[in-house]
Amino acid sequence: MLGYLAGYVAGGTMLVLVAYGVGRLLEAVVPHTARLVALTVVLLVLGVLDIVNRTPHAMRQVPQRHARNVSPGWRGVVWSFDLALLFTTRKTTSLVWAALATLVLLDPGAALWFLLIMVVVSVGQLVVGTYLDHLMTTKNIGGELLFIRLSRVVAGGVMVCLATVLTVW
């Protein structure tokens, strides 16, 4: 768990430093209204993609060779570093992309908060997921695909509603 935490902090720090830099650059050269319009379009597109079950993701996973060649502590560091970059694994919903777009387009100064929340949620999810995995058997997990589908529809609906609010605002 400590390796996972360390890797996530390192990878997440790299991500938010780039997001912060790009966001500050955009603030300097792109008017606020244009960035607001861009965020509205991003939220609308991501929301619709989630609703139609086409959440964007890279067709790549954390390299499997790490499971065999790296000790457990370092495996956690490598795996979570890769995950924290956000571009390496399949996403359940597009909410993380929406949050990253909001950070870059509207408030790059919130990069530290984004990192803190991302690390706490990810490590918390790992702890809770590991605990629940030990409680449940494969017989109890039949509704996972339904849960993912429902999550996407709800997340997509939230993003479309936010895009609508931004349009009115």
mmCIF file of N, CA and C in Angstrom, residues 55-116:
data_model
loop_
_atom_site.group_PDB
_atom_site.id
_atom_site.type_symbol
_atom_site.label_atom_id
_atom_site.label_comp_id
_atom_site.label_asym_id
_atom_site.label_seq_id
_atom_site.Cartn_x
_atom_site.Cartn_y
_atom_site.Cartn_z
ATOM 1 N N THR A 55 -17.172 5.590 -23.095
ATOM 2 C CA THR A 55 -16.214 6.345 -22.294
ATOM 3 C C THR A 55 -14.831 6.270 -22.934
ATOM 4 N N PRO A 56 -14.202 7.429 -23.207
ATOM 5 C CA PRO A 56 -12.890 7.398 -23.868
ATOM 6 C C PRO A 56 -11.810 6.784 -22.974
ATOM 7 N N HIS A 57 -10.931 6.030 -23.597
ATOM 8 C CA HIS A 57 -9.807 5.428 -22.881
ATOM 9 C C HIS A 57 -8.722 5.048 -23.873
ATOM 10 N N ALA A 58 -7.526 4.958 -23.363
ATOM 11 C CA ALA A 58 -6.412 4.489 -24.190
ATOM 12 C C ALA A 58 -6.462 2.962 -24.229
ATOM 13 N N MET A 59 -6.144 2.384 -25.352
ATOM 14 C CA MET A 59 -6.137 0.924 -25.471
ATOM 15 C C MET A 59 -4.795 0.390 -24.960
ATOM 16 N N ARG A 60 -4.552 0.616 -23.686
ATOM 17 C CA ARG A 60 -3.288 0.215 -23.092
ATOM 18 C C ARG A 60 -3.521 -0.042 -21.612
ATOM 19 N N GLN A 61 -2.838 -0.998 -21.087
ATOM 20 C CA GLN A 61 -2.903 -1.295 -19.663
ATOM 21 C C GLN A 61 -1.502 -1.232 -19.076
ATOM 22 N N VAL A 62 -1.438 -1.194 -17.757
ATOM 23 C CA VAL A 62 -0.145 -1.258 -17.086
ATOM 24 C C VAL A 62 0.543 -2.545 -17.545
ATOM 25 N N PRO A 63 1.818 -2.482 -17.932
ATOM 26 C CA PRO A 63 2.501 -3.673 -18.461
ATOM 27 C C PRO A 63 2.433 -4.874 -17.510
ATOM 28 N N GLN A 64 2.011 -6.008 -18.028
ATOM 29 C CA GLN A 64 1.842 -7.223 -17.235
ATOM 30 C C GLN A 64 3.167 -7.796 -16.736
ATOM 31 N N ARG A 65 4.251 -7.508 -17.426
ATOM 32 C CA ARG A 65 5.535 -8.077 -16.997
ATOM 33 C C ARG A 65 5.916 -7.616 -15.597
ATOM 34 N N HIS A 66 5.376 -6.466 -15.168
ATOM 35 C CA HIS A 66 5.687 -5.973 -13.827
ATOM 36 C C HIS A 66 5.142 -6.914 -12.750
ATOM 37 N N ALA A 67 4.069 -7.615 -13.049
ATOM 38 C CA ALA A 67 3.496 -8.539 -12.073
ATOM 39 C C ALA A 67 4.441 -9.703 -11.791
ATOM 40 N N ARG A 68 5.289 -10.019 -12.745
ATOM 41 C CA ARG A 68 6.204 -11.154 -12.571
ATOM 42 C C ARG A 68 7.619 -10.733 -12.197
ATOM 43 N N ASN A 69 8.061 -9.564 -12.614
ATOM 44 C CA ASN A 69 9.469 -9.195 -12.485
ATOM 45 C C ASN A 69 9.782 -8.200 -11.376
ATOM 46 N N VAL A 70 8.791 -7.635 -10.741
ATOM 47 C CA VAL A 70 9.031 -6.585 -9.763
ATOM 48 C C VAL A 70 8.472 -7.019 -8.411
ATOM 49 N N SER A 71 9.210 -6.723 -7.337
ATOM 50 C CA SER A 71 8.745 -7.082 -5.991
ATOM 51 C C SER A 71 7.461 -6.317 -5.660
ATOM 52 N N PRO A 72 6.668 -6.816 -4.705
ATOM 53 C CA PRO A 72 5.364 -6.205 -4.422
ATOM 54 C C PRO A 72 5.417 -4.705 -4.115
ATOM 55 N N GLY A 73 6.333 -4.234 -3.289
ATOM 56 C CA GLY A 73 6.399 -2.803 -2.969
ATOM 57 C C GLY A 73 6.699 -1.955 -4.187
ATOM 58 N N TRP A 74 7.708 -2.369 -4.956
ATOM 59 C CA TRP A 74 8.050 -1.629 -6.166
ATOM 60 C C TRP A 74 6.982 -1.792 -7.233
ATOM 61 N N ARG A 75 6.306 -2.926 -7.245
ATOM 62 C CA ARG A 75 5.205 -3.130 -8.192
ATOM 63 C C ARG A 75 4.115 -2.095 -7.931
ATOM 64 N N GLY A 76 3.830 -1.848 -6.642
ATOM 65 C CA GLY A 76 2.851 -0.825 -6.291
ATOM 66 C C GLY A 76 3.282 0.553 -6.758
ATOM 67 N N VAL A 77 4.574 0.859 -6.625
ATOM 68 C CA VAL A 77 5.088 2.159 -7.063
ATOM 69 C C VAL A 77 4.935 2.306 -8.570
ATOM 70 N N VAL A 78 5.393 1.303 -9.311
ATOM 71 C CA VAL A 78 5.353 1.370 -10.783
ATOM 72 C C VAL A 78 3.911 1.407 -11.275
ATOM 73 N N TRP A 79 3.077 0.551 -10.736
ATOM 74 C CA TRP A 79 1.685 0.450 -11.169
ATOM 75 C C TRP A 79 0.943 1.757 -10.894
ATOM 76 N N SER A 80 1.061 2.267 -9.669
ATOM 77 C CA SER A 80 0.308 3.470 -9.323
ATOM 78 C C SER A 80 0.871 4.715 -10.010
ATOM 79 N N PHE A 81 2.176 4.764 -10.239
ATOM 80 C CA PHE A 81 2.756 5.877 -10.998
ATOM 81 C C PHE A 81 2.120 5.917 -12.384
ATOM 82 N N ASP A 82 2.038 4.762 -13.006
ATOM 83 C CA ASP A 82 1.434 4.648 -14.333
ATOM 84 C C ASP A 82 -0.043 5.046 -14.286
ATOM 85 N N LEU A 83 -0.764 4.562 -13.287
ATOM 86 C CA LEU A 83 -2.185 4.882 -13.156
ATOM 87 C C LEU A 83 -2.418 6.368 -12.916
ATOM 88 N N ALA A 84 -1.556 6.988 -12.128
ATOM 89 C CA ALA A 84 -1.735 8.392 -11.773
ATOM 90 C C ALA A 84 -1.582 9.318 -12.972
ATOM 91 N N LEU A 85 -0.919 8.855 -14.012
ATOM 92 C CA LEU A 85 -0.793 9.681 -15.208
ATOM 93 C C LEU A 85 -2.114 9.781 -15.969
ATOM 94 N N LEU A 86 -3.088 8.950 -15.617
ATOM 95 C CA LEU A 86 -4.471 8.972 -16.109
ATOM 96 C C LEU A 86 -4.676 8.537 -17.560
ATOM 97 N N PHE A 87 -3.632 8.264 -18.289
ATOM 98 C CA PHE A 87 -3.799 7.946 -19.706
ATOM 99 C C PHE A 87 -3.522 6.479 -20.005
ATOM 100 N N THR A 88 -3.479 5.647 -18.987
ATOM 101 C CA THR A 88 -3.012 4.297 -19.219
ATOM 102 C C THR A 88 -4.052 3.210 -19.040
ATOM 103 N N THR A 89 -5.145 3.501 -18.403
ATOM 104 C CA THR A 89 -6.098 2.431 -18.146
ATOM 105 C C THR A 89 -7.504 2.844 -18.541
ATOM 106 N N ARG A 90 -8.334 1.868 -18.622
ATOM 107 C CA ARG A 90 -9.730 2.075 -18.954
ATOM 108 C C ARG A 90 -10.428 2.782 -17.803
ATOM 109 N N LYS A 91 -11.265 3.727 -18.115
ATOM 110 C CA LYS A 91 -11.990 4.481 -17.102
ATOM 111 C C LYS A 91 -13.440 4.004 -17.034
ATOM 112 N N THR A 92 -13.976 3.968 -15.816
ATOM 113 C CA THR A 92 -15.380 3.597 -15.663
ATOM 114 C C THR A 92 -16.270 4.704 -16.198
ATOM 115 N N THR A 93 -15.936 5.947 -15.867
ATOM 116 C CA THR A 93 -16.677 7.105 -16.383
ATOM 117 C C THR A 93 -15.672 8.157 -16.850
ATOM 118 N N SER A 94 -16.169 9.215 -17.430
ATOM 119 C CA SER A 94 -15.317 10.303 -17.906
ATOM 120 C C SER A 94 -15.139 11.413 -16.878
ATOM 121 N N LEU A 95 -15.587 11.197 -15.657
ATOM 122 C CA LEU A 95 -15.518 12.261 -14.659
ATOM 123 C C LEU A 95 -14.092 12.731 -14.399
ATOM 124 N N VAL A 96 -13.129 11.836 -14.422
ATOM 125 C CA VAL A 96 -11.747 12.260 -14.186
ATOM 126 C C VAL A 96 -11.258 13.153 -15.319
ATOM 127 N N TRP A 97 -11.688 12.853 -16.560
ATOM 128 C CA TRP A 97 -11.329 13.720 -17.691
ATOM 129 C C TRP A 97 -11.990 15.079 -17.541
ATOM 130 N N ALA A 98 -13.242 15.096 -17.079
ATOM 131 C CA ALA A 98 -13.951 16.358 -16.871
ATOM 132 C C ALA A 98 -13.259 17.194 -15.797
ATOM 133 N N ALA A 99 -12.838 16.548 -14.727
ATOM 134 C CA ALA A 99 -12.135 17.265 -13.661
ATOM 135 C C ALA A 99 -10.804 17.823 -14.158
ATOM 136 N N LEU A 100 -10.078 17.034 -14.934
ATOM 137 C CA LEU A 100 -8.799 17.493 -15.471
ATOM 138 C C LEU A 100 -9.004 18.663 -16.445
ATOM 139 N N ALA A 101 -10.021 18.582 -17.285
ATOM 140 C CA ALA A 101 -10.326 19.678 -18.211
ATOM 141 C C ALA A 101 -10.706 20.941 -17.448
ATOM 142 N N THR A 102 -11.471 20.793 -16.375
ATOM 143 C CA THR A 102 -11.849 21.941 -15.558
ATOM 144 C C THR A 102 -10.617 22.575 -14.926
ATOM 145 N N LEU A 103 -9.736 21.744 -14.421
ATOM 146 C CA LEU A 103 -8.494 22.234 -13.831
ATOM 147 C C LEU A 103 -7.688 23.036 -14.842
ATOM 148 N N VAL A 104 -7.474 22.477 -16.011
ATOM 149 C CA VAL A 104 -6.643 23.129 -17.028
ATOM 150 C C VAL A 104 -7.314 24.391 -17.586
ATOM 151 N N LEU A 105 -8.599 24.309 -17.873
ATOM 152 C CA LEU A 105 -9.275 25.421 -18.557
ATOM 153 C C LEU A 105 -9.744 26.540 -17.630
ATOM 154 N N LEU A 106 -10.091 26.216 -16.389
ATOM 155 C CA LEU A 106 -10.665 27.256 -15.532
ATOM 156 C C LEU A 106 -9.847 27.608 -14.296
ATOM 157 N N ASP A 107 -9.208 26.626 -13.680
ATOM 158 C CA ASP A 107 -8.575 26.924 -12.395
ATOM 159 C C ASP A 107 -7.286 26.128 -12.181
ATOM 160 N N PRO A 108 -6.243 26.420 -12.941
ATOM 161 C CA PRO A 108 -4.989 25.678 -12.749
ATOM 162 C C PRO A 108 -4.393 25.871 -11.358
ATOM 163 N N GLY A 109 -4.791 26.926 -10.677
ATOM 164 C CA GLY A 109 -4.311 27.147 -9.309
ATOM 165 C C GLY A 109 -4.794 26.084 -8.337
ATOM 166 N N ALA A 110 -5.799 25.323 -8.717
ATOM 167 C CA ALA A 110 -6.329 24.253 -7.864
ATOM 168 C C ALA A 110 -5.601 22.927 -8.083
ATOM 169 N N ALA A 111 -4.461 22.968 -8.751
ATOM 170 C CA ALA A 111 -3.736 21.728 -9.071
ATOM 171 C C ALA A 111 -3.384 20.925 -7.822
ATOM 172 N N LEU A 112 -2.982 21.594 -6.753
ATOM 173 C CA LEU A 112 -2.627 20.878 -5.526
ATOM 174 C C LEU A 112 -3.842 20.164 -4.943
ATOM 175 N N TRP A 113 -5.003 20.828 -4.977
ATOM 176 C CA TRP A 113 -6.238 20.184 -4.504
ATOM 177 C C TRP A 113 -6.603 18.983 -5.369
ATOM 178 N N PHE A 114 -6.447 19.148 -6.670
ATOM 179 C CA PHE A 114 -6.727 18.049 -7.595
ATOM 180 C C PHE A 114 -5.851 16.849 -7.248
ATOM 181 N N LEU A 115 -4.559 17.093 -7.025
ATOM 182 C CA LEU A 115 -3.636 16.011 -6.671
ATOM 183 C C LEU A 115 -4.048 15.361 -5.360
ATOM 184 N N LEU A 116 -4.334 16.158 -4.357
ATOM 185 C CA LEU A 116 -4.707 15.619 -3.049
ATOM 186 C C LEU A 116 -5.957 14.744 -3.145
#
